[in-house]
Structure formats: structure tokens, C-alpha cells
Coordinates of C-alpha atoms in Angstrom, one line a residue:
Chain X
X1 CA -29.8 40.5 19.5
X2 CA -31.1 43.4 17.3
X3 CA -32.8 43.1 14.0
X4 CA -32.0 45.4 11.1
X5 CA -35.4 46.1 9.6
X6 CA -34.5 48.8 7.1
X7 CA -33.6 46.0 4.6
X8 CA -36.1 44.0 2.7
X9 CA -35.9 41.2 5.2
X10 CA -34.8 41.0 8.8
X11 CA -31.2 40.1 9.5
X12 CA -29.9 39.3 13.0
X13 CA -27.1 41.5 14.0
X14 CA -24.6 41.8 16.8
X15 CA -21.0 42.9 16.9
X16 CA -19.8 39.3 17.3
X17 CA -21.8 38.2 14.3
X18 CA -20.2 41.0 12.3
X19 CA -16.7 40.1 13.3
X20 CA -17.4 36.5 12.3
X21 CA -18.8 37.6 8.9
X22 CA -15.8 39.9 8.3
X23 CA -13.4 37.0 9.1
X24 CA -15.3 34.9 6.6
X25 CA -14.9 37.6 3.9
X26 CA -11.2 37.8 4.7
X27 CA -10.8 34.1 4.6
X28 CA -12.6 33.9 1.2
X29 CA -10.3 36.5 -0.2
X30 CA -7.2 34.7 1.2
X31 CA -8.4 31.4 -0.4
X32 CA -8.8 33.1 -3.8
X33 CA -5.4 34.9 -3.6
X34 CA -3.7 31.7 -2.2
X35 CA -5.1 29.6 -5.1
X36 CA -4.0 32.3 -7.6
X37 CA -0.5 32.4 -6.2
X38 CA -0.3 28.6 -6.1
X39 CA -0.6 28.6 -9.9
X40 CA 2.8 30.4 -10.4
X41 CA 6.0 28.7 -9.5
X42 CA 7.6 31.7 -7.8
X43 CA 4.7 32.6 -5.5
X44 CA 3.3 29.1 -4.9
X45 CA 4.7 28.6 -1.5
X46 CA 3.5 31.9 -0.1
X47 CA 0.1 31.2 -1.7
X48 CA -0.2 28.0 0.3
X49 CA 0.6 30.0 3.5
X50 CA -2.0 32.6 2.6
X51 CA -4.7 30.0 2.2
X52 CA -3.6 28.4 5.5
X53 CA -3.8 31.8 7.2
X54 CA -7.3 32.3 5.9
X55 CA -8.3 28.8 7.2
X56 CA -6.9 29.5 10.7
X57 CA -8.7 32.8 10.9
X58 CA -12.0 31.2 9.8
X59 CA -11.7 28.3 12.3
X60 CA -10.7 30.5 15.3
X61 CA -13.5 33.1 14.6
X62 CA -16.0 30.3 14.3
X63 CA -15.1 28.9 17.7
X64 CA -15.2 32.3 19.3
X65 CA -18.1 34.1 17.7
X66 CA -20.4 31.6 16.1
X67 CA -24.0 31.7 17.4
X68 CA -26.7 29.1 16.7
X69 CA -30.3 30.1 16.7
X70 CA -32.3 27.8 19.0
X71 CA -35.9 26.7 18.6
X72 CA -37.1 29.3 21.1
X73 CA -35.5 32.2 19.2
X74 CA -32.6 32.7 21.6
X75 CA -29.0 32.3 20.5
X76 CA -26.3 30.0 21.8
X77 CA -22.5 30.1 21.2
X78 CA -20.4 27.1 20.6
X79 CA -20.6 24.5 23.3
X80 CA -18.3 21.6 24.0
X81 CA -15.3 23.8 23.4
X82 CA -13.0 21.5 25.4
X83 CA -13.9 18.6 23.1
X84 CA -13.6 20.7 20.0
X85 CA -10.1 21.8 21.0
X86 CA -9.1 18.3 21.9
X87 CA -10.2 17.1 18.4
X88 CA -8.4 19.9 16.8
X89 CA -5.2 19.0 18.6
X90 CA -5.5 15.3 17.9
X91 CA -6.2 16.0 14.2
X92 CA -3.4 18.5 13.9
X93 CA -0.8 16.3 15.5
X94 CA -1.7 13.2 13.4
X95 CA -2.0 15.4 10.2
X96 CA 1.3 17.1 10.9
X97 CA 3.2 13.9 11.5
X98 CA 1.6 12.0 8.6
X99 CA 2.4 14.9 6.2
X100 CA 6.0 15.3 7.5
X101 CA 6.8 11.6 7.6
X102 CA 5.4 10.5 4.3
X103 CA 7.9 9.6 1.7
X104 CA 7.8 11.9 -1.4
X105 CA 7.1 8.8 -3.5
X106 CA 4.0 8.0 -1.5
X107 CA 2.7 11.6 -1.7
X108 CA -0.1 11.0 -4.2
X109 CA -1.8 8.5 -1.9
X110 CA -1.4 10.8 1.0
X111 CA -3.2 13.6 -0.8
X112 CA -5.9 11.0 -1.6
X113 CA -6.1 10.1 2.0
X114 CA -6.5 13.7 3.2
X115 CA -9.1 14.2 0.6
X116 CA -11.1 11.3 1.9
X117 CA -11.0 12.7 5.4
X118 CA -12.6 15.9 4.2
X119 CA -15.3 13.9 2.3
X120 CA -16.0 11.9 5.5
X121 CA -16.2 15.1 7.5
X122 CA -18.8 16.5 5.1
X123 CA -20.8 13.2 5.2
X124 CA -20.8 13.1 9.0
X125 CA -22.1 16.7 9.2
X126 CA -25.1 15.7 7.1
X127 CA -25.7 12.6 9.2
X128 CA -25.8 14.7 12.3
X129 CA -28.0 17.4 10.9
X130 CA -30.6 15.2 9.3
X131 CA -32.5 14.0 12.5
X132 CA -32.8 17.6 13.8
X133 CA -34.1 18.9 10.5
X134 CA -36.7 16.1 10.2
X135 CA -37.9 16.8 13.7
X136 CA -38.3 20.5 12.9
X137 CA -40.2 19.8 9.7
X138 CA -42.4 17.2 11.5
X139 CA -43.2 19.8 14.1
X140 CA -44.3 22.2 11.4
X141 CA -46.3 19.3 9.9
X142 CA -44.8 19.9 6.5
X143 CA -46.0 17.6 3.8
X144 CA -42.6 16.9 2.3
X145 CA -38.9 17.7 2.9
X146 CA -38.6 19.3 -0.5
X147 CA -36.5 22.4 0.4
X148 CA -33.0 23.8 0.1
X149 CA -31.9 22.6 3.5
X150 CA -32.8 19.0 3.0
X151 CA -31.3 19.1 -0.5
X152 CA -28.0 20.5 0.9
X153 CA -27.9 17.8 3.6
X154 CA -28.6 14.9 1.2
X155 CA -26.2 16.2 -1.5
X156 CA -23.5 16.8 1.1
X157 CA -23.9 13.2 2.4
X158 CA -24.0 11.7 -1.1
X159 CA -21.0 13.6 -2.5
X160 CA -19.0 13.4 0.7
X161 CA -19.7 9.7 1.1
X162 CA -18.7 8.9 -2.5
X163 CA -15.6 11.1 -2.2
X164 CA -14.6 9.3 1.1
X165 CA -15.1 5.8 -0.2
X166 CA -13.5 6.6 -3.6
X167 CA -10.5 8.2 -2.1
X168 CA -9.9 5.3 0.2
X169 CA -10.0 2.9 -2.7
X170 CA -7.7 5.3 -4.7
X171 CA -5.3 5.3 -1.7
X172 CA -5.3 1.5 -1.6
X173 CA -4.7 1.2 -5.3
X174 CA -1.8 3.7 -5.3
X175 CA -0.3 2.0 -2.3
X176 CA -0.7 -1.3 -4.1
X177 CA -2.9 -2.8 -1.5
X178 CA -5.9 -3.1 -3.8
X179 CA -5.8 -4.4 -7.4
X180 CA -8.0 -3.4 -10.2
X181 CA -11.3 -5.1 -10.9
X182 CA -12.0 -4.7 -14.6
X183 CA -15.2 -6.1 -16.0
X184 CA -17.7 -4.7 -18.4
X185 CA -20.5 -5.8 -16.0
X186 CA -19.1 -3.5 -13.3
X187 CA -20.0 -0.5 -15.6
X188 CA -23.7 -1.4 -15.4
X189 CA -23.6 -2.2 -11.7
X190 CA -22.0 1.2 -11.3
X191 CA -24.7 3.0 -13.3
X192 CA -27.4 1.1 -11.4
X193 CA -26.0 2.2 -8.0
X194 CA -25.9 5.8 -9.3
X195 CA -29.5 5.7 -10.4
X196 CA -30.5 4.0 -7.1
X197 CA -28.7 6.7 -5.1
X198 CA -30.5 9.6 -6.9
X199 CA -33.8 7.8 -6.7
X200 CA -33.4 7.3 -3.0
X201 CA -32.6 10.9 -2.5
X202 CA -35.7 11.9 -4.4
X203 CA -37.7 9.5 -2.2
X204 CA -36.4 11.1 1.0
X205 CA -37.2 14.6 -0.4
X206 CA -40.8 13.8 -1.2
X207 CA -41.4 11.8 2.0
X208 CA -43.5 13.2 4.8
X209 CA -41.2 14.1 7.7
X210 CA -41.7 11.9 10.7
X211 CA -39.8 12.6 13.9
X212 CA -37.2 9.9 14.7
X213 CA -37.6 8.1 11.5
X214 CA -34.0 8.4 10.5
X215 CA -33.2 4.9 9.1
X216 CA -33.2 6.2 5.5
X217 CA -30.3 8.6 6.1
X218 CA -28.1 5.7 7.1
X219 CA -29.3 3.7 4.0
X220 CA -28.4 6.7 1.9
X221 CA -24.9 6.9 3.5
X222 CA -24.4 3.2 2.9
X223 CA -25.4 3.6 -0.8
X224 CA -23.0 6.5 -1.2
X225 CA -20.2 4.5 0.2
X226 CA -20.9 1.5 -2.0
X227 CA -21.1 3.7 -5.1
X228 CA -17.8 5.4 -4.2
X229 CA -16.2 1.9 -4.2
X230 CA -17.7 0.7 -7.4
X231 CA -17.0 4.1 -9.1
X232 CA -13.2 3.9 -8.5
X233 CA -12.7 0.1 -8.6
X234 CA -12.5 -0.4 -12.4
X235 CA -10.4 2.7 -13.0
X236 CA -6.7 2.0 -12.8
X237 CA -3.3 2.5 -14.0
X238 CA -2.2 5.9 -15.3
X239 CA -5.7 7.3 -14.8
X240 CA -5.5 7.3 -11.0
X241 CA -4.3 11.0 -10.6
X242 CA -7.2 12.1 -12.7
X243 CA -9.6 10.3 -10.4
X244 CA -8.0 11.8 -7.3
X245 CA -8.3 15.3 -8.8
X246 CA -12.0 14.6 -9.6
X247 CA -12.7 13.3 -6.1
X248 CA -10.9 16.4 -4.8
X249 CA -13.4 18.6 -6.6
X250 CA -16.2 16.4 -5.3
X251 CA -15.2 17.1 -1.7
X252 CA -15.1 20.8 -2.6
X253 CA -18.7 20.6 -3.6
X254 CA -19.6 18.6 -0.5
X255 CA -18.0 21.3 1.6
X256 CA -20.0 23.9 -0.3
X257 CA -23.2 22.1 0.5
X258 CA -22.3 22.6 4.2
X259 CA -21.9 26.3 3.5
X260 CA -25.3 26.3 1.9
X261 CA -26.8 24.6 4.9
X262 CA -25.4 27.0 7.4
X263 CA -25.5 30.1 5.2
X264 CA -21.7 30.1 5.8
X265 CA -20.0 32.1 3.1
X266 CA -16.5 30.9 3.8
X267 CA -17.5 27.3 3.4
X268 CA -19.5 28.2 0.3
X269 CA -16.8 30.1 -1.5
X270 CA -14.0 27.8 -0.4
X271 CA -15.9 24.7 -1.4
X272 CA -17.1 25.9 -4.8
X273 CA -13.7 27.4 -5.6
X274 CA -12.1 24.0 -5.1
X275 CA -15.0 22.3 -6.9
X276 CA -14.6 24.4 -10.1
X277 CA -10.8 24.7 -10.1
X278 CA -10.6 21.0 -9.3
X279 CA -12.8 20.2 -12.3
X280 CA -10.6 22.4 -14.6
X281 CA -7.5 20.7 -13.2
X282 CA -9.0 17.3 -13.9
X283 CA -9.7 18.3 -17.5
X284 CA -6.1 19.7 -17.9
X285 CA -4.7 16.4 -16.7
X286 CA -6.9 14.5 -19.1
X287 CA -5.6 16.8 -21.9
X288 CA -2.0 16.1 -20.9
X289 CA -2.8 12.4 -21.6
X290 CA -4.9 13.2 -24.6
X291 CA -8.0 11.5 -23.1
X292 CA -11.5 12.7 -22.3
X293 CA -12.8 12.7 -18.8
X294 CA -15.7 10.5 -19.8
X295 CA -13.3 8.1 -21.4
X296 CA -11.4 7.9 -18.1
X297 CA -14.5 7.3 -16.0
X298 CA -16.2 4.7 -18.1
X299 CA -13.3 3.3 -20.2
X300 CA -11.5 0.3 -18.8
X301 CA -7.9 1.4 -19.3
X302 CA -5.4 -1.2 -20.3
X303 CA -6.2 -4.8 -19.6
X304 CA -8.2 -6.9 -22.0
X305 CA -9.1 -4.1 -24.4
X306 CA -5.4 -3.9 -25.5
X307 CA -5.4 -6.1 -28.6
X308 CA -2.7 -6.2 -31.2
X309 CA 0.9 -6.2 -30.0
X310 CA 1.8 -9.8 -29.6
X311 CA 4.8 -10.9 -27.6
X312 CA 6.8 -14.1 -27.0
X313 CA 8.6 -14.5 -30.3
X314 CA 10.5 -11.2 -30.1
X315 CA 13.8 -11.0 -28.4
X316 CA 15.5 -8.2 -26.6
X317 CA 19.2 -7.3 -26.6
X318 CA 20.9 -6.9 -23.3
X319 CA 23.9 -4.6 -22.7
X320 CA 26.6 -5.4 -20.1
X321 CA 27.5 -2.9 -17.4
X322 CA 31.0 -2.3 -18.8
X323 CA 29.6 -1.6 -22.3
X324 CA 27.1 0.8 -20.9
X325 CA 29.8 2.6 -18.9
X326 CA 32.0 3.0 -21.9
X327 CA 29.1 4.1 -24.1
X328 CA 28.2 6.8 -21.6
X329 CA 31.7 8.0 -20.9
X330 CA 32.3 8.7 -24.5
X331 CA 29.0 10.4 -25.3
X332 CA 28.4 14.1 -25.6
X333 CA 24.8 14.3 -24.8
X334 CA 22.9 12.0 -22.5
X335 CA 19.2 12.2 -21.6
X336 CA 17.8 10.4 -18.5
X337 CA 14.0 9.6 -18.8
X338 CA 12.9 8.9 -15.2
X339 CA 9.7 7.1 -14.3
X340 CA 8.0 5.9 -11.2
X341 CA 10.4 2.9 -11.0
X342 CA 13.2 5.3 -10.2
X343 CA 11.2 6.8 -7.4
X344 CA 10.3 3.5 -5.9
X345 CA 13.9 2.4 -5.9
X346 CA 14.8 5.7 -4.3
X347 CA 17.5 6.1 -7.0
X348 CA 17.0 9.8 -7.7
X349 CA 20.1 10.6 -5.6
X350 CA 22.2 8.1 -7.6
X351 CA 21.0 9.7 -10.8
X352 CA 22.3 13.0 -9.5
X353 CA 25.6 11.3 -8.7
X354 CA 25.8 9.9 -12.2
X355 CA 25.0 13.4 -13.6
X356 CA 28.0 14.9 -11.6
X357 CA 30.3 12.1 -12.5
X358 CA 29.6 12.3 -16.3
X359 CA 29.7 16.1 -16.0
X360 CA 33.3 15.9 -14.8
X361 CA 34.1 13.9 -17.9
X362 CA 32.5 16.6 -20.1
X363 CA 29.3 14.7 -20.8
X364 CA 26.2 16.7 -20.7
X365 CA 23.4 14.9 -18.9
X366 CA 19.8 16.2 -18.8
X367 CA 16.5 14.8 -17.6
X368 CA 13.5 14.5 -19.9
X369 CA 10.4 14.8 -17.8
X370 CA 7.1 13.6 -19.1
X371 CA 4.1 15.6 -17.8
X372 CA 2.7 12.5 -16.1
X373 CA 5.9 10.8 -15.1
X374 CA 5.6 9.4 -11.7
X375 CA 2.1 9.0 -10.3
X376 CA 0.9 12.5 -10.8
X377 CA 1.7 15.4 -13.1
X378 CA 4.7 17.2 -11.7
X379 CA 5.5 14.4 -9.2
X380 CA 8.8 13.6 -10.9
X381 CA 10.0 17.2 -10.7
X382 CA 9.3 17.2 -7.0
X383 CA 11.3 13.9 -6.5
X384 CA 14.3 15.1 -8.5
X385 CA 14.2 18.5 -6.7
X386 CA 14.4 16.5 -3.5
X387 CA 17.7 15.0 -4.8
X388 CA 19.1 18.4 -5.4
X389 CA 19.0 18.1 -9.2
X390 CA 19.3 21.7 -10.5
X391 CA 16.2 23.1 -12.2
X392 CA 18.0 23.9 -15.5
X393 CA 18.8 20.2 -16.0
X394 CA 15.1 19.3 -16.2
X395 CA 13.7 19.4 -19.7
X396 CA 10.0 19.4 -20.5
X397 CA 8.8 16.8 -22.9
X398 CA 8.7 19.1 -26.0
X399 CA 12.2 20.4 -25.5
X400 CA 13.5 16.9 -24.9
X401 CA 11.8 15.6 -28.0
X402 CA 13.3 18.4 -30.2
X403 CA 16.8 17.6 -28.9
X404 CA 16.6 13.8 -29.2
X405 CA 18.0 13.5 -32.7
X406 CA 21.3 15.0 -31.3
X407 CA 21.3 12.9 -28.2
X408 CA 23.9 10.0 -28.0
X409 CA 22.4 7.9 -25.3
X410 CA 19.0 7.9 -23.6
X411 CA 18.8 6.1 -20.3
X412 CA 15.2 5.1 -19.4
X413 CA 15.1 4.5 -15.7
X414 CA 11.9 2.8 -14.5
X415 CA 9.7 4.5 -17.1
X416 CA 7.6 2.5 -19.5
X417 CA 4.3 3.9 -20.7
X418 CA 5.7 7.4 -21.3
X419 CA 8.2 6.1 -23.8
X420 CA 6.0 3.7 -25.6
X421 CA 5.9 4.1 -29.4
X422 CA 2.5 2.5 -29.5
X423 CA 1.1 5.8 -28.4
X424 CA 2.0 7.2 -31.8
X425 CA 1.9 4.1 -34.0
X426 CA -0.8 1.7 -32.8
X427 CA -4.4 3.1 -33.0
X428 CA -5.6 0.0 -31.2
X429 CA -3.5 0.7 -28.2
X430 CA -5.3 2.2 -25.1
X431 CA -2.6 4.9 -24.8
X432 CA -2.8 5.9 -28.5
X433 CA -2.7 9.6 -28.8
X434 CA -0.9 10.2 -25.5
X435 CA 2.1 12.4 -26.1
X436 CA 5.3 10.5 -25.3
X437 CA 9.1 11.1 -25.2
X438 CA 10.4 9.7 -28.5
X439 CA 13.5 8.1 -27.1
X440 CA 13.8 5.8 -30.1
X441 CA 15.0 8.8 -32.1
X442 CA 18.2 9.0 -30.1
X443 CA 21.3 7.1 -31.3
X444 CA 21.2 4.6 -28.5
X445 CA 18.7 3.7 -25.9
X446 CA 19.5 1.9 -22.6
X447 CA 16.5 0.7 -20.7
X448 CA 16.9 -0.1 -17.0
X449 CA 14.2 -2.4 -15.9
X450 CA 13.7 -4.9 -13.2
X451 CA 12.1 -7.4 -15.6
X452 CA 10.1 -7.6 -18.7
X453 CA 6.9 -6.8 -16.8
X454 CA 4.5 -4.4 -18.3
X455 CA 4.2 -0.8 -17.1
X456 CA 1.5 0.7 -14.9
X457 CA -1.0 0.8 -17.7
X458 CA -0.3 -2.9 -18.4
X459 CA 0.5 -2.4 -22.1
X460 CA 3.2 -4.1 -24.2
X461 CA 6.1 -1.8 -25.1
X462 CA 7.7 -2.3 -28.5
X463 CA 10.5 0.1 -27.6
X464 CA 12.3 -2.8 -26.0
X465 CA 12.5 -4.8 -29.2
X466 CA 13.8 -1.9 -31.4
X467 CA 17.2 -2.2 -33.0
X468 CA 18.8 0.7 -31.1
X469 CA 17.5 -0.5 -27.7
X470 CA 19.5 -2.3 -25.1
X471 CA 18.2 -3.7 -21.9
X472 CA 20.0 -3.4 -18.5
X473 CA 18.1 -5.6 -16.1
X474 CA 18.1 -5.2 -12.4
X475 CA 16.9 -3.0 -9.6
X476 CA 17.4 0.6 -10.6
X477 CA 19.3 1.6 -7.5
X478 CA 21.7 -1.3 -7.6
X479 CA 22.3 -1.1 -11.3
X480 CA 23.0 2.7 -11.1
X481 CA 25.3 2.1 -8.3
X482 CA 27.3 -0.5 -10.3
X483 CA 27.2 1.7 -13.3
X484 CA 28.7 4.6 -11.4
X485 CA 31.6 2.5 -10.0
X486 CA 32.1 1.0 -13.5
X487 CA 32.4 4.5 -15.0
X488 CA 34.8 5.6 -12.2
X489 CA 37.1 2.7 -13.0
X490 CA 37.4 3.6 -16.6
Chain S
X1 CA -43.0 25.8 -10.8
X2 CA -43.7 28.3 -8.1
X3 CA -41.7 26.1 -5.8
X4 CA -38.6 26.5 -8.0
X5 CA -39.1 30.3 -8.2
X6 CA -39.5 30.4 -4.5
X7 CA -36.4 28.3 -4.0
X8 CA -34.3 30.6 -6.3
X9 CA -35.5 33.8 -4.5
X10 CA -35.0 32.3 -1.1
X11 CA -31.4 31.3 -1.8
X12 CA -30.5 34.0 -4.3
X13 CA -27.3 35.2 -2.5
X14 CA -26.0 31.7 -2.3
X15 CA -26.8 31.0 -5.9
X16 CA -24.9 34.2 -6.9
X17 CA -21.9 33.2 -4.8
X18 CA -21.9 29.7 -6.3
X19 CA -22.0 30.9 -9.9
X20 CA -19.4 33.7 -9.5
X21 CA -17.1 31.3 -7.5
X22 CA -17.3 28.8 -10.4
X23 CA -16.1 31.4 -12.8
X24 CA -13.5 32.6 -10.4
X25 CA -12.1 29.0 -9.9
X26 CA -11.9 28.4 -13.6
X27 CA -10.2 31.8 -14.2
X28 CA -7.7 31.4 -11.4
X29 CA -6.6 27.9 -12.5
X30 CA -6.3 28.3 -16.2
X31 CA -2.8 28.3 -17.7
X32 CA -1.1 26.4 -14.9
X33 CA 2.2 24.8 -15.9
X34 CA 2.0 21.0 -15.6
X35 CA 4.8 21.1 -13.1
X36 CA 2.5 22.7 -10.6
X37 CA -0.5 20.3 -11.1
X38 CA 0.3 18.2 -8.1
X39 CA 1.0 21.0 -5.6
X40 CA -2.0 22.8 -6.8
X41 CA -4.3 19.8 -6.4
X42 CA -2.8 19.3 -2.9
X43 CA -3.4 23.0 -2.0
X44 CA -6.9 22.9 -3.3
X45 CA -7.4 19.7 -1.3
X46 CA -6.4 21.6 1.9
X47 CA -8.8 24.5 1.1
X48 CA -11.8 22.3 0.9
X49 CA -10.9 21.3 4.5
X50 CA -13.0 24.4 5.2
X51 CA -15.7 21.9 5.8
X52 CA -14.3 21.7 9.3
X53 CA -16.2 24.9 10.1
X54 CA -19.4 22.9 9.6
X55 CA -18.1 20.2 11.9
X56 CA -17.3 22.7 14.6
X57 CA -20.8 24.2 14.3
X58 CA -22.6 20.9 14.7
X59 CA -20.2 19.8 17.5
X60 CA -20.9 23.2 19.1
X61 CA -24.6 22.4 19.6
X62 CA -24.4 18.6 19.9
X63 CA -26.4 17.4 22.9
X64 CA -26.6 13.7 22.8
X65 CA -23.8 11.1 23.0
X66 CA -24.2 9.9 19.4
X67 CA -23.9 13.4 17.9
X68 CA -21.0 14.2 20.3
X69 CA -19.1 11.1 19.1
X70 CA -19.8 11.7 15.4
X71 CA -19.0 15.4 15.8
X72 CA -15.7 14.7 17.6
X73 CA -14.7 12.3 14.8
X74 CA -15.8 14.9 12.2
X75 CA -13.7 17.6 13.7
X76 CA -10.7 15.3 13.8
X77 CA -11.1 14.3 10.2
X78 CA -11.6 17.9 9.1
X79 CA -8.4 18.9 10.9
X80 CA -6.5 16.1 9.3
X81 CA -7.6 17.4 5.9
X82 CA -6.6 21.0 6.7
X83 CA -3.4 20.5 8.6
X84 CA -2.2 17.5 6.5
X85 CA -3.1 19.2 3.3
X86 CA -1.3 22.4 3.9
X87 CA 1.8 20.8 5.4
X88 CA 2.2 18.3 2.5
X89 CA 1.8 21.1 0.0
X90 CA 4.4 23.2 1.8
X91 CA 6.8 20.2 1.8
X92 CA 6.4 19.9 -2.0
X93 CA 6.8 23.6 -2.6
X94 CA 9.8 23.8 -0.4
X95 CA 11.7 21.7 -2.9
X96 CA 10.8 23.9 -5.7
X97 CA 12.2 26.9 -3.9
X98 CA 15.4 25.1 -3.0
X99 CA 16.3 24.4 -6.6
X100 CA 15.8 28.0 -7.6
X101 CA 19.1 29.0 -5.9

């Protein structure tokens, strides 16, 4: 291998290395353009493909052209290619099937799961690189491991580990396998673990390197995993998407640490790009809910903090199916406000059927979509699009709110927190300040619900007790089915 | 203090890339309609799967059984992140395209 000496410092050079570097530049450009295209509805799909093409290029060129400098100054290409290809095939097949088979309702937890895999990958890289690095520094008889390489390895392990454990907990929570643990004590335990984690990292950095003394890297990994769990455990309810987005940007930073470690520009740009755009996305999501990021992380959402709104003595009014059918048939404007309950019941197709049926009777039916309806911003749009609901029928929250005074009937299907008047009226409510769809302004409101249970944020909803509100209890799918046949028989 | 200066000089290119990428990421993402938040998060999720390159590099010079096993797992996990991430994003966006017609 030649050395270019006309520069200020020597750089190893060969044609292969150049091709690899060019592929990384191309990949970085494709990542940026892909991300840019992803943020416009018309170009989003091709943006995703561009980024995927960049990734494929970077992976292939790494396998073909990457050279590692060995201790004796010689270079070696990628070994174990058979194993690497086998792992690539296994991962691709599982990833492909998991992504294709997952129900659209379960998509947020799937994203969380894939995010965790990336975090774990970053953490494993650090685990594998640490012993070799320590051996090298021990051989040079360095007095401490205070340098960029060790810092990148330790940060990669820490952030990757937290992201992995946190994403798994987030996955479990969204999949309703894990409940929330809310306790003020947990906040301090949390903080204690974070301090411990950083203290331990500093301890390793200032420690004299000793060959083979690798126990501390495993302790560090363990601490990161525990912190990831305690970090996500108390956060619940409507805040989950924010946490996933935050963990997503964490994994980006962890990947960038790998790029720093290997002086790999594709990893560095890709990782940092996701890290910063993920952070901005997280903040945008917080804004959509009118909450601050800090508030999401340390504030116990819902639960015991929700004082005020008593229950028990208030009664709700029910509406019979036939009354609801008549009311709907003789309306002019109907607005459906869908929530996660609709998605869980897989009732989006029936909604579309109702829309067509009422349309044939001259009733105009539209959908009012709250930005955080479903489990993630934009999730509900995806679900309704899956049921062939035309784009023009979907109204954003502001448009829906402006139109509500002229709306005859609002049907709330499986939504709760996004139509809660407490967000505007009750300063003590944990969702106070969150923009909501003001369904109580319409002439009639029909609320389809399985029971009087609270919403995902676990807050009482006064809407149910309002004079214009009527309840229609039952499973969203079955009720819609009955309602449709009732309307047909009129 | 000298250590910090030395550190900055040694890694100046990386520090440049990091700072510029941060601004780029912010610039690219601002003014996204909330409809696209989920696909965008999912797409970004796939992009940080670039960490797989690191996994391939360590696996490429792994010599003992432990690092072989860990490397093998790391490559699988990284691939899951990349392939799953892009495919899920594409599935979401496919639905957006369909309703345009």
C-alpha cells in the first residue's frame, strides 16, 4: 500500500480504499437526499428507496473492499465472508417477513423493535472492540485510556445498550405485555443509575490499561441495560411515541460512535443525521401534544397526579342502535373521529362501508384526524389509507374544528384522550394544553366505546357526561356492523 | 487542557462532519407535516442501521470463538434493523401512494 506524503500527514492509499471511500460519499449523499424526500408526501416513497440503495452500496463495498490495518503494519481484507453472508441472509429473511407480516396496528412496536436491534448491534461492536483496544494500549504502556477511541467505544456501548433495553421495554408496553410502573422513587433510582453509568465510564477512561482485564466493560454493559429499563419504565400512555423517537435518535448517535471509532464516514454521517433529525422529530411530536421533552421524560403522565375530575355520581346517556341509525340517515354532515380503539377492532374497513352507505343517502361523512390519533403521529392516516378511505375525506384537526359547529353528528370510534374537554378546561389535568378535537361543539355526539374504561392516558373524560353526548357501548367492529345493517333496513 | 486541544486537532475532520451533519439533519426535517412523522421516524430508523458496517468490520477480523459468535449476532441484528426498517417504511408509504389516485 502506498502512502501519500504530500499532505500534512500520511494517508494510506490504494484503488480499493478509494472505491470504498467513494461508495461511502455516495451513500452519505443518498441518505441525505432520501431523508429530504421522505419529508414530502409525494416523494416519500422514492426517498426511502434512495436511502435503501445507499445502504446496500455501503454494505457491499465494505464487504468487498474494506481493509483492516494489522498490528505489524500489513493490511487484511474482510475475513469470515461466509459467516457474514449467512448472517446477512438470516437477518434479511427474518426482517423481511417480520416487516411484511406485521399488522398495521402493531407497526409502532415493530419500529421500536427494529430500533432496539440497531442499538444492540452498536453495543455488541463496542463489546468486541474493547478487549483488543485495551491490549494495544497496555502494550504501549499507556497510563490511562483517555482518548477518542476509548471514548467512542464506551459511549457506543452506553447509548446502544440504553437504546436496546429501552426499545424492548417500549415494545413490550405498546404490545401491552408490560404495564407502567409509576412511582416518584423511580425518578431518583433513574437518576442514580445515570450518574453511576457516567461515573463508571470516567473510571474506565482514567484506569491504567491491563491486558485481559475486561470485566468492567461487561459491568458497563449491564449498567446501560438496567438504565435503559428504568428510563422507559415510568413513561407511559400517550408519551410512548415520543420515547421511541428519542430512542431512535439515541441509536443514531450510537451508530455515529462506531463511525468515529473506524473513521468511517458513512456511519458517521448516517448516524449523526438520524441523531439530529430524530431529536427534532421528537421535539415536533412533543409540540403536537403541547408538552416539553423534559416533561415527558421526568413527568409521570396520567395516573395518580390526575386530581380533580371525580366520577361515580355522574350518569351517561345511552343511545339505541335504531335511534343512532335514524339520526345518521337524516343528517347532512357527519364527522368520524377515529382512535386506536378503531384500529384494534380492525373496524377501519367498516367505517369506509358506513361512509359509502351514508354517501348513497346524500350524507356527507368525513374523518377528523387528530395528529396523535392511534399510537403515533400519522398512524391513523396509514390505517385508514389501508382501508381505501380517499385522501380528501381525511380532515386535519384544525379544519375539523372549524367545521364542527355545522356538523350534525360526530361519531367517536375508540378515541378518548384526543376528544377530552379537560385539555381545554381543567388546568389540573395532565393533558391540559394538548390540542383536541372539540366534538362537543357539534349538534350531537355518539361515542362508541367498549366500556367506561379510561383512555390510554388513564384520565377521566367529561365528554361522556355532556348533555349532547350519547354512548353506544360495545365492540367497535360489531357495533358498526349492526349500525350499518340497521341503516340499510331504514 | 493540552489533551483537549490535541483531541480536537486529531479528530478535526470527524468533529467537522458531526457539527455539519447536525445542522443538516435539523434543516432536512423541519416543516414536516404530522402525517409523515411515523414514516419519517421509521425511515430514519432504517438509516441508523448503517451501524451494520461496523458489525461487518469487526466480524471481518474476528479471530476467537467469542468474538465470532458476538459478531455473527451483531450482523444479524444490524441486518434486521436495515431490512425490516426499510420494508416497514415502504409498506406504510405504499398506502399513501394508493390513495393519491
